[in-house]
Amino acid sequence: MPKKIIIAIVVLLVIVMGLFAYIYISQEFLGKPVGENSIESHWALVIFVVTAILTYYVSRLKILTRVDDKNLTMSLGVIGKRQFALDSIQSVKDYEGNPAADFLGYGYRIAIKQTGYIGRGEQAITLKIQNHKRELVITTDNPEELKKALENSSQG
C-alpha cells in the first residue's frame, strides 16, 4: 500500500482508539455515568485493545517475497503464506499496467484470470505456474532483481 494511505488509516485508527479510551477513562476513573446511548466501559476497553492491535498490524503490513533454492514463498505480513515450487514456474514476464488499479486495491487479490499479491510496489511481474488456472501477479520495487533471482534459483 502507498505510505500515505497507511498513514491515513493509522491516524484514523488512533482517533478511534482515543475516543474509546476517553469513554473508558471517563466511566471508570472519572465516575461519569453511562448514558442511554453510550456503551459500557468494559466494551470500550475491548474495542480500544482490538483497535490498538489492528493499528499495529496495519502499520507493519507488507507483502513478503522470498526465493530460495526450491521455492518462491509469498505472504501478506504473517498471514496468507503460499509456496510455489520454482520448477513449476513456466514463464516470468513484466506486468503491463497499474496493479493496484487493475486489482481494485492492495493485498491478496483474485481476478478472473489472475491472482495478485499487490503491495506498495508500482511495478509487477506475472508468473505462469504449472497446474494453476490463474497467473500470479507480484508487485515489487525491483522487478528485474526478482526475475533474476527466480531464474538463478530455478537453474541452480
mmCIF file of C-alpha atoms in Angstrom, residues 63-68 70-76 80-86 89 117 127 136 138 146 150:
data_model
loop_
_atom_site.group_PDB
_atom_site.id
_atom_site.type_symbol
_atom_site.label_atom_id
_atom_site.label_comp_id
_atom_site.label_asym_id
_atom_site.label_seq_id
_atom_site.Cartn_x
_atom_site.Cartn_y
_atom_site.Cartn_z
ATOM 1 C CA ILE A 63 3.996 -8.332 1.231
ATOM 2 C CA LEU A 64 6.970 -10.597 1.758
ATOM 3 C CA THR A 65 8.551 -12.356 -1.207
ATOM 4 C CA ARG A 66 11.284 -14.949 -0.655
ATOM 5 C CA VAL A 67 13.136 -17.014 -3.219
ATOM 6 C CA ASP A 68 15.279 -19.925 -2.047
ATOM 7 C CA LYS A 70 13.445 -24.739 -4.324
ATOM 8 C CA ASN A 71 10.517 -22.391 -3.609
ATOM 9 C CA LEU A 72 9.027 -18.970 -4.116
ATOM 10 C CA THR A 73 7.272 -18.025 -0.866
ATOM 11 C CA MET A 74 4.672 -15.237 -0.718
ATOM 12 C CA SER A 75 2.965 -13.912 2.400
ATOM 13 C CA LEU A 76 0.912 -10.923 3.444
ATOM 14 C CA GLY A 80 -1.645 -15.855 3.780
ATOM 15 C CA LYS A 81 1.600 -17.754 3.275
ATOM 16 C CA ARG A 82 1.813 -19.629 -0.040
ATOM 17 C CA GLN A 83 4.677 -21.539 -1.621
ATOM 18 C CA PHE A 84 5.291 -22.293 -5.272
ATOM 19 C CA ALA A 85 7.963 -24.737 -6.452
ATOM 20 C CA LEU A 86 10.443 -22.995 -8.735
ATOM 21 C CA ILE A 89 7.082 -21.796 -12.918
ATOM 22 C CA TYR A 117 -0.066 -10.076 -4.193
ATOM 23 C CA LEU A 127 4.199 -15.802 -13.338
ATOM 24 C CA LEU A 136 0.277 -14.914 -10.322
ATOM 25 C CA ILE A 138 3.547 -9.945 -7.694
ATOM 26 C CA LEU A 146 13.101 -10.642 -8.684
ATOM 27 C CA LEU A 150 13.788 -16.678 -9.910
#
